[in-house]
Short mmCIF file of C-alpha atoms and ligand atoms in Angstrom, two decimals:
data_model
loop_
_atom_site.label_atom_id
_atom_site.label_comp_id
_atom_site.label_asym_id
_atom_site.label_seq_id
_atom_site.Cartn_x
_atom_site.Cartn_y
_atom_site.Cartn_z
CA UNK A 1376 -48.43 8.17 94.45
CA UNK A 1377 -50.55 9.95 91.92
CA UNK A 1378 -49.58 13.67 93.57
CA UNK A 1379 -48.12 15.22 96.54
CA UNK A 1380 -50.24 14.69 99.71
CA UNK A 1381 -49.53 18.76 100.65
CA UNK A 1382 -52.12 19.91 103.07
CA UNK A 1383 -50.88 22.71 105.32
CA UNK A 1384 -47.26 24.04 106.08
CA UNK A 1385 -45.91 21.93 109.09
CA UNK A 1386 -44.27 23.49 112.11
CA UNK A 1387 -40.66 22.76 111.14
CA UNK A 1388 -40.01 25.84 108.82
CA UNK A 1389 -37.69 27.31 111.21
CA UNK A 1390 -35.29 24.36 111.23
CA UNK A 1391 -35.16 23.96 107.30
CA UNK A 1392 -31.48 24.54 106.02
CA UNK A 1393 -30.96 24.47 102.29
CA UNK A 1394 -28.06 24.37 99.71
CA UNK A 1395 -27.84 25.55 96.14
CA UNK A 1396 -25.87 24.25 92.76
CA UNK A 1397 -24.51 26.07 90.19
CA UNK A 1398 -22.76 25.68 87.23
CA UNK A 1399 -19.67 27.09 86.34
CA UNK A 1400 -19.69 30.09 83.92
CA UNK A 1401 -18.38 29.97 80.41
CA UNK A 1402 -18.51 34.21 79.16
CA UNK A 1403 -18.37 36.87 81.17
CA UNK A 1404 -22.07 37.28 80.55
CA UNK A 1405 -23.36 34.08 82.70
CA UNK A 1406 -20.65 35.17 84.95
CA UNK A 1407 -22.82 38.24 85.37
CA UNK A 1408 -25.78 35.89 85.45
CA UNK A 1409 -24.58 33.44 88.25
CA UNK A 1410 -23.10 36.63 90.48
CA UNK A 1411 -26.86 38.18 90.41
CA UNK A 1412 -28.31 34.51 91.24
CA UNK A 1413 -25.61 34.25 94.12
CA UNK A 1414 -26.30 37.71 95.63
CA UNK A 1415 -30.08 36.69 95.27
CA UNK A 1416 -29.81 33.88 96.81
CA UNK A 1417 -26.82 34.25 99.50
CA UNK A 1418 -29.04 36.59 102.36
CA UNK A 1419 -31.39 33.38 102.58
CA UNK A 1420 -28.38 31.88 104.41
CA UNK A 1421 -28.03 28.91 102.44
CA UNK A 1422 -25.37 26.21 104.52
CA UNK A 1423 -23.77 25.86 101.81
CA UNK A 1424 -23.49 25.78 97.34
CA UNK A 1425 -21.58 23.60 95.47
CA UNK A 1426 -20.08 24.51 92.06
CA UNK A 1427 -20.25 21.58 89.46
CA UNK A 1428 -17.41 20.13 87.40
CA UNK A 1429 -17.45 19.76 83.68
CA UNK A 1430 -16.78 15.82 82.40
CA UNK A 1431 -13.03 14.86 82.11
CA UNK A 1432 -12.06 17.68 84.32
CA UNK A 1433 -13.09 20.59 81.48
CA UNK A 1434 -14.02 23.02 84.05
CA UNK A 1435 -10.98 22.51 86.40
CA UNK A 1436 -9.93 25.69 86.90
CA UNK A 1437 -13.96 27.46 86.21
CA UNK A 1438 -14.70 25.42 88.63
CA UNK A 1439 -11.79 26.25 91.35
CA UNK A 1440 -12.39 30.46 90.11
CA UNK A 1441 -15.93 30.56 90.76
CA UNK A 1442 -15.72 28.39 93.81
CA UNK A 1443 -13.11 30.87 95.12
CA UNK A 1444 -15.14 33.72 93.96
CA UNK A 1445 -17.93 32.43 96.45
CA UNK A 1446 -15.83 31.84 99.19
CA UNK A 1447 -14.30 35.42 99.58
CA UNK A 1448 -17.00 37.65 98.24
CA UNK A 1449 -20.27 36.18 99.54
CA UNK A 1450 -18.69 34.69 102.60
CA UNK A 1451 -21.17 31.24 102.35
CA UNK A 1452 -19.50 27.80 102.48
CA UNK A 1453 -18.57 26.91 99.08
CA UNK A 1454 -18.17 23.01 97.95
CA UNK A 1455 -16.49 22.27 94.54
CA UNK A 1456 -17.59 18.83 92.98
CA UNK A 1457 -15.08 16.74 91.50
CA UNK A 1458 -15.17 13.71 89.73
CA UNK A 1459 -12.55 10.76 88.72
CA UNK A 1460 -13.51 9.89 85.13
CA UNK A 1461 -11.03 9.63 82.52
CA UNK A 1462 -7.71 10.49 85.04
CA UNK A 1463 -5.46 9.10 86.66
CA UNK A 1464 -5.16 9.45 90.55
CA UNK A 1465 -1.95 11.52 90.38
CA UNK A 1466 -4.21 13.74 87.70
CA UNK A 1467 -6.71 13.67 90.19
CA UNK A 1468 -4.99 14.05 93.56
CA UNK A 1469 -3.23 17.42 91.89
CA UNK A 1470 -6.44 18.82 91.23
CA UNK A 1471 -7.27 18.33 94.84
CA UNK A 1472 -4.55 20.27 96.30
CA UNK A 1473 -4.75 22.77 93.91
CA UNK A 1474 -7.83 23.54 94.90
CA UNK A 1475 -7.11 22.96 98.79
CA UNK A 1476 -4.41 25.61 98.34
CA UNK A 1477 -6.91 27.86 97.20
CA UNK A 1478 -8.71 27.46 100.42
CA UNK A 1479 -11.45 25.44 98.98
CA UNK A 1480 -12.05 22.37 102.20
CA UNK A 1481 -15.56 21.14 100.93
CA UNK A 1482 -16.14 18.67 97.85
CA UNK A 1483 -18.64 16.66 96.18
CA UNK A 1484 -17.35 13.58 95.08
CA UNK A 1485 -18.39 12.11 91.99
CA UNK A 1486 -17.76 9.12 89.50
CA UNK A 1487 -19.00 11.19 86.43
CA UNK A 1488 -19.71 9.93 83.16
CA UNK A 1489 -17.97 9.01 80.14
CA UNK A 1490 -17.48 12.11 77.52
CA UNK A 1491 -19.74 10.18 75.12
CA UNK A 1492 -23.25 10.69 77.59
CA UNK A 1493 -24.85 9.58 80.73
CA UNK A 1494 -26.57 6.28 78.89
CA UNK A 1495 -22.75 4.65 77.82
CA UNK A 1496 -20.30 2.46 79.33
CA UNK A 1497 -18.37 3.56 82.45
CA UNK A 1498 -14.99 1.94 82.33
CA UNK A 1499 -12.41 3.11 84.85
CA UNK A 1500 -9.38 4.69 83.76
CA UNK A 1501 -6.68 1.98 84.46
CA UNK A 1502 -4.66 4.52 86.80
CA UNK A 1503 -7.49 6.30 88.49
CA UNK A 1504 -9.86 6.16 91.25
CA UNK A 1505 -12.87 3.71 90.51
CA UNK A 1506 -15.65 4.72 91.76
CA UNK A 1507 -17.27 7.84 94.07
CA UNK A 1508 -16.15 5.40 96.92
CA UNK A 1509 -12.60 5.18 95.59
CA UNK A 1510 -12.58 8.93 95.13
CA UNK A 1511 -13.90 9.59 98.73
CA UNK A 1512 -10.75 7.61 100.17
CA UNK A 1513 -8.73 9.07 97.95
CA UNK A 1514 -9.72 12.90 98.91
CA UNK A 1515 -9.77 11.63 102.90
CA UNK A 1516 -6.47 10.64 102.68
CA UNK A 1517 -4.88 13.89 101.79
CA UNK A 1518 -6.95 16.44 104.16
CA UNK A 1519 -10.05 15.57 106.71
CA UNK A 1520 -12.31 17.82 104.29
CA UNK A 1521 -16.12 17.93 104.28
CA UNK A 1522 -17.15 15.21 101.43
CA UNK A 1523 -20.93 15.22 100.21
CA UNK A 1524 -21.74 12.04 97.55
CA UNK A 1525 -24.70 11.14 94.64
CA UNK A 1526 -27.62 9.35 95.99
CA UNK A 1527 -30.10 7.82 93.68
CA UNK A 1528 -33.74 7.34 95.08
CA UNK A 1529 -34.72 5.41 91.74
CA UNK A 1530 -31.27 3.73 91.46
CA UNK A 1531 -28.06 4.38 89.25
CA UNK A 1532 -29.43 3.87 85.68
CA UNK A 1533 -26.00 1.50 85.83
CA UNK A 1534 -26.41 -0.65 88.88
CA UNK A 1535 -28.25 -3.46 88.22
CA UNK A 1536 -30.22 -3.68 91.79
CA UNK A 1537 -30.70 -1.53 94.34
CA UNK A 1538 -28.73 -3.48 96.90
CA UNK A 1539 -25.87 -3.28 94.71
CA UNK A 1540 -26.68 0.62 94.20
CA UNK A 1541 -27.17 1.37 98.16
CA UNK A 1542 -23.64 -1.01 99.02
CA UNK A 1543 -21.78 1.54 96.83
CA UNK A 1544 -23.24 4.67 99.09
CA UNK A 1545 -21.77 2.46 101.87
CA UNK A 1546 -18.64 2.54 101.16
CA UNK A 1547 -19.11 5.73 100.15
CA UNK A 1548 -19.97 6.52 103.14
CA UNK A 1549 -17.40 4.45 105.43
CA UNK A 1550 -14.60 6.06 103.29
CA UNK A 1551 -15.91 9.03 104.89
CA UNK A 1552 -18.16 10.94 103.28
CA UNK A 1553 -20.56 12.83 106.03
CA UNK A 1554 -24.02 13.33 103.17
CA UNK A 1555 -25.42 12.57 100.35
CA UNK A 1556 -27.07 14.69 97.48
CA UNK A 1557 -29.94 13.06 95.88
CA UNK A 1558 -29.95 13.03 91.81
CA UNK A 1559 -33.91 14.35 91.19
CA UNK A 1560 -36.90 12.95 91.43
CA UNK A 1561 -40.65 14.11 91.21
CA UNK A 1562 -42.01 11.01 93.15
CA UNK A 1563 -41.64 11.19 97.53
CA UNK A 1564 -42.56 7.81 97.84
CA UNK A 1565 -39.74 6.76 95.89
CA UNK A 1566 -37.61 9.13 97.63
CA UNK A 1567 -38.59 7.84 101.42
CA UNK A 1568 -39.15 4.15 100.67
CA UNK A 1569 -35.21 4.58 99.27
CA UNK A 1570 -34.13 6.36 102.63
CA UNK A 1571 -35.82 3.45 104.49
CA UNK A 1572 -33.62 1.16 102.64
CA UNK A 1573 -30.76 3.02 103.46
CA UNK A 1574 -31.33 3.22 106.46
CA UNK A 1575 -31.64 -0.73 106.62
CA UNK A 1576 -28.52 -0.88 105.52
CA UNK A 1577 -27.12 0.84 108.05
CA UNK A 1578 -26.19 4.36 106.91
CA UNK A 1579 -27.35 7.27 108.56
CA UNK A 1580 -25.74 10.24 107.24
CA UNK A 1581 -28.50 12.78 106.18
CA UNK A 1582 -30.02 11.71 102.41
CA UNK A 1583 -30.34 15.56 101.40
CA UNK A 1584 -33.07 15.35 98.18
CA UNK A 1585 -32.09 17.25 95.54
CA UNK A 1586 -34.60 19.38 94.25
CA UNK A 1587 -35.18 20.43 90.11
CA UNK A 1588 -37.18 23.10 89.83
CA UNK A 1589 -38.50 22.68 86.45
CA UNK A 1590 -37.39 25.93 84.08
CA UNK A 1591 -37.80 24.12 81.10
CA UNK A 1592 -39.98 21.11 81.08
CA UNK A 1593 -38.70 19.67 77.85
CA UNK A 1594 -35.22 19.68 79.17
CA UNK A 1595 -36.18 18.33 82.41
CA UNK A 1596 -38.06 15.06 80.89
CA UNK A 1597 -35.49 14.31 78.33
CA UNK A 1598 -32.54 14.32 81.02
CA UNK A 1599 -34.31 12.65 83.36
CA UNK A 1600 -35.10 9.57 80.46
CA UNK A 1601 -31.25 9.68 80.84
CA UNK A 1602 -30.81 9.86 84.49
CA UNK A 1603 -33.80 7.03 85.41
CA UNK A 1604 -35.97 9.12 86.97
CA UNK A 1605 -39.59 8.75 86.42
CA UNK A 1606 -41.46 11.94 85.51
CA UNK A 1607 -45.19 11.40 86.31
CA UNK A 1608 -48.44 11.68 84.02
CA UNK A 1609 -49.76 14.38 86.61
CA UNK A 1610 -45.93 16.54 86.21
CA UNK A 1611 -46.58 16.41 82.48
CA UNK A 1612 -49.95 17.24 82.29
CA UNK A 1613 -49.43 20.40 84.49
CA UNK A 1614 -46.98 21.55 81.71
CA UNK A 1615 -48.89 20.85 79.06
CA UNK A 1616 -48.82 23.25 76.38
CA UNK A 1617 -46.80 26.02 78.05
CA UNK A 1618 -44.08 25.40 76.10
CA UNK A 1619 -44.46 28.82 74.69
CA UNK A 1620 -45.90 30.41 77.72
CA UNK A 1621 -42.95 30.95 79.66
CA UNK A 1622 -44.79 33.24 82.32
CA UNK A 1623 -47.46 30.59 82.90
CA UNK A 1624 -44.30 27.85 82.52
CA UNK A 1625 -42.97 29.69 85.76
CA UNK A 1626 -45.82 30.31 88.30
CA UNK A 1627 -46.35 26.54 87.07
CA UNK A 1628 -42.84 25.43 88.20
CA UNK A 1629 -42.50 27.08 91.29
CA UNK A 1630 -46.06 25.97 92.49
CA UNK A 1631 -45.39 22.18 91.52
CA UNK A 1632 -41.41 22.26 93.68
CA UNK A 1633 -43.11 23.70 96.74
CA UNK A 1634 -45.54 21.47 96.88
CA UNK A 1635 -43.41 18.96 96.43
CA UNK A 1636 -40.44 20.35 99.29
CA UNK A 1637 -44.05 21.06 101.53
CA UNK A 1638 -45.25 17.55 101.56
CA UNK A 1639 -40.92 16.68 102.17
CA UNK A 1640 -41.32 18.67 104.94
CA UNK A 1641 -44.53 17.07 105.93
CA UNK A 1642 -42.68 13.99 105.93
CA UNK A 1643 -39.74 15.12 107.80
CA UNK A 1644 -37.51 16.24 105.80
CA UNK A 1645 -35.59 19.69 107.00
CA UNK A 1646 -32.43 20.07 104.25
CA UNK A 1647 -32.89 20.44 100.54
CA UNK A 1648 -30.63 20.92 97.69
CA UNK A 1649 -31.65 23.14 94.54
CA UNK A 1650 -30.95 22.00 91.24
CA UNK A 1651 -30.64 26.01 90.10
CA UNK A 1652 -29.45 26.00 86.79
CA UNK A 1653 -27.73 29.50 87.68
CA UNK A 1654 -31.05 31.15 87.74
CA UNK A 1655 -32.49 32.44 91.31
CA UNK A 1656 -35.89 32.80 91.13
CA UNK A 1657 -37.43 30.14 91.24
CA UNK A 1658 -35.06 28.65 93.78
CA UNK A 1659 -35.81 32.45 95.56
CA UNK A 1660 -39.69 32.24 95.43
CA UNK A 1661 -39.22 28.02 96.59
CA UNK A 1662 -38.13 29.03 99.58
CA UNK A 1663 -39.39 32.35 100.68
CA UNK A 1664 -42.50 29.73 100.63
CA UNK A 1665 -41.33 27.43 103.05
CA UNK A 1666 -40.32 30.23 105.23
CA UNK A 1667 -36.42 31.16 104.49
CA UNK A 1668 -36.28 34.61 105.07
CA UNK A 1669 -33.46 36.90 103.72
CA UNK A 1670 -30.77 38.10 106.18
CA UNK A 1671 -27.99 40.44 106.15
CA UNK A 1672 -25.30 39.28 108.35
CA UNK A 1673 -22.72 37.76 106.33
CA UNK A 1674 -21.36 34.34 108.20
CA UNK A 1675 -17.91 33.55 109.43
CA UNK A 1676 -17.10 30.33 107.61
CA UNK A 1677 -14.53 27.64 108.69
CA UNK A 1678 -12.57 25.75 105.66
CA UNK A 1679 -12.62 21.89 106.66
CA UNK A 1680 -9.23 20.29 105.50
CA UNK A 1681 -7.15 23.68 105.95
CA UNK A 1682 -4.47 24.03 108.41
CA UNK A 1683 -6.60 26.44 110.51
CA UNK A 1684 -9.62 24.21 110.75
P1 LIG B 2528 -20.64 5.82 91.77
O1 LIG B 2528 -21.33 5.90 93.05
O2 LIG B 2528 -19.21 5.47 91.76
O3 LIG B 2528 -21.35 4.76 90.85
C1 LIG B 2528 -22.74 4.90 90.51
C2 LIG B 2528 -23.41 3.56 90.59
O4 LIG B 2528 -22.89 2.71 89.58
C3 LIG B 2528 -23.17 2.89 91.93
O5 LIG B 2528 -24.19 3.19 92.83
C4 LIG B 2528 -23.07 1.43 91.57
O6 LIG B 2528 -24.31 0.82 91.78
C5 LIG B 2528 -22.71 1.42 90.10
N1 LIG B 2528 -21.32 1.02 89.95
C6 LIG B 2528 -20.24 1.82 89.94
N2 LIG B 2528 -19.11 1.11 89.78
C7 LIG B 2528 -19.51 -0.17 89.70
C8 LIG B 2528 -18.86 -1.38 89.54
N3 LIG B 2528 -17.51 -1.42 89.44
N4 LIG B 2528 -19.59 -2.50 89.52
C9 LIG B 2528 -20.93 -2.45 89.64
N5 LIG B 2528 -21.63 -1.32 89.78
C10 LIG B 2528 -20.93 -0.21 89.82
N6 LIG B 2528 -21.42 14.64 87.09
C11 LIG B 2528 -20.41 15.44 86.66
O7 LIG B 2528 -19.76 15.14 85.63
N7 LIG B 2528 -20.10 16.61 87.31
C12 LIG B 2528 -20.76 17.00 88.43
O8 LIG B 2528 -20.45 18.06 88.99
C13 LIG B 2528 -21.81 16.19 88.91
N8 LIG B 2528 -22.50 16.51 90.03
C14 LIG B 2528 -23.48 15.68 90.51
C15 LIG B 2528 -24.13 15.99 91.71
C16 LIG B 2528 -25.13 15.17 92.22
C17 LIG B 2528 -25.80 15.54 93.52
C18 LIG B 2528 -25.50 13.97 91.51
C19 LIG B 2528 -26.62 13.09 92.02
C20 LIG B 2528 -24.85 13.64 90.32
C21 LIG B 2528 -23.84 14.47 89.81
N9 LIG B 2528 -23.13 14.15 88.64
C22 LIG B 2528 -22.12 14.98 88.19
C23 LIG B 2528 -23.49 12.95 87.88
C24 LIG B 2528 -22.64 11.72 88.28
O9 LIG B 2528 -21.30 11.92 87.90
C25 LIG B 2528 -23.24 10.51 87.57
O10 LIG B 2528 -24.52 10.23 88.11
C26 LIG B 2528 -22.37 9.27 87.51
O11 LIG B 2528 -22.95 8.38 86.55
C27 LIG B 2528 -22.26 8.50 88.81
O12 LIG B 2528 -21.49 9.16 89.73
P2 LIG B 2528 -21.40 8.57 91.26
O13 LIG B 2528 -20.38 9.31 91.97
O14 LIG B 2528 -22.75 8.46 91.82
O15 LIG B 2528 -20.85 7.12 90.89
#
């Protein structure tokens, strides 16, 4: 696919649901930052954000506080992602009740990478869960909580096949986990010829893609040289030269992920996960496009894996 066959805005705007990522802060400033971007985005009643977690468990309890943070003051479901690199399962399964004390029912569950990048060896810690699989079991057998996992259109950059790649989302998925998050990409063909093959394979959970809007398109091409996604002549000709241009950087951006979530949606595609980077508005002006409208009723939200739910 050279570009995004967008045409018109289908019929289905009114059944799009979408989710949002953030980072956890480090200073009270980007704490600042990420409550503005929450209380931006929150009235566009996302179903639910997720709260990332640092490699080797560095953002533990940032992680847990602004997850929390979520939960009671803006009411929306709140996920915290975890991952199993570099611990051992007792390390690990603490961290899950802490949190599940906390009232925090809804994780990601990740691998992660070694401390030393992305591109390097993963080698399990002896004592610890193996794998996103391993973790998923692991997290099911303390509480029934609500589990999303990585998905990876173009592949792991590690697994040496997609068969291989799409067998570990199985058991992924048969240790419980109810959807999967999409790492990036810039190329819908890739994306649906992947959920074909899951599908093939027998997994139908929903295959959410996760979507990057680009605030930086520097940043965005080196990680994604790191991640194995392909970034497109046509995605790096549109940003050609605005590296000082922010203004023009951002009308850019926002045009080039709604027509990409559009011609989703064309496909048939109705969730989406944003990539936010802590920043609302590009996520904002995304999907005021594809029809989200802001609301004020804040929602009653249930907490999967507590003793009430
Ligand atoms: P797994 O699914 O366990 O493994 C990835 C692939 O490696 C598998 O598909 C499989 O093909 C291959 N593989 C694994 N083990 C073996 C084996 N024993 N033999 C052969 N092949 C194997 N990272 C963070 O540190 N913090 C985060 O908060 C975070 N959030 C993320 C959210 C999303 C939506 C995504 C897509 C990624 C996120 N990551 C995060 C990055 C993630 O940790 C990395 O992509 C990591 O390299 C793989 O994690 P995983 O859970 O997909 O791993």
């Amino acid at each position: 696919m050279s570009q995004f066959r967008f045409s018109r805005r289908p019929d289905i705007g009114g059944r799009v649901r979408v989710s949002f990522e953030f980072f956890p802060p480090k200073t009270d400033e980007m704490e600042e930052r990420l409550w503005q971007t929450v209380t931006r985005l929150a009235p566009l009643g996302p179903k639910f954000v997720s709260v990332t977690y640092g490699a080797g468990g560095s953002t533990r309890e940032r992680t847990a506080r602004t997850v929390k943070r979520i939960l009671t003051e803006a009411s929306i479901p709140a996920a915290a992602h975890l991952t199993c690199v570099g611990a051992t399962r007792d390390e690990v399964d603490a961290v899950i009740r802490q949190y599940q004390g906390i009232g925090i029912g809804r994780f990601v569950a990740l691998r992660g990478d070694p401390a030393t990048g992305v591109g390097s060896v993963y080698r399990p810690h002896p004592g610890g869960y193996q794998n996103g699989a391993d973790l998923v079991a692991g997290l099911k057998s303390i509480a029934d909580f609500d589990i999303s996992v990585a998905a990876y259109p173009e592949k792991h950059p590690q697994s040496p096949d997609f068969a291989t790649d799409i067998e570990m989302l199985k058991r992924k998925v048969d240790n419980g986990a109810t959807r999967a998050i999409t790492q990036f990409f810039f190329d819908n063909d890739l994306y649906e010829r992947y959920v074909e093959r899951v599908r093939r394979a027998g997994i139908y959970i929903p295959i959410v893609p996760g979507i990057q809007p680009v605030h930086s398109f520097r940043q965005v091409a080196n990680f994604s040289a790191k991640a194995g996604t392909h970034v497109p002549a046509w995605l790096a000709e549109r940003f050609e030269g605005l590296d000082n241009d922010p203004q023009t950087h951002a009308l850019v951006a926002s045009a080039v992920a709604a027509e990409q979530v559009m011609d989703l949606m064309e496909r048939g595609v109705e969730e989406f996960h944003f990539y936010t980077m802590n920043r609302a508005d590009l996520a904002f002006a995304i999907c005021h496009m594809i029809g989200l409208r802001a609301h004020e009723a804040p929602q009653t939200i249930e907490i999967p894996g507590s003793a009430a739910a």
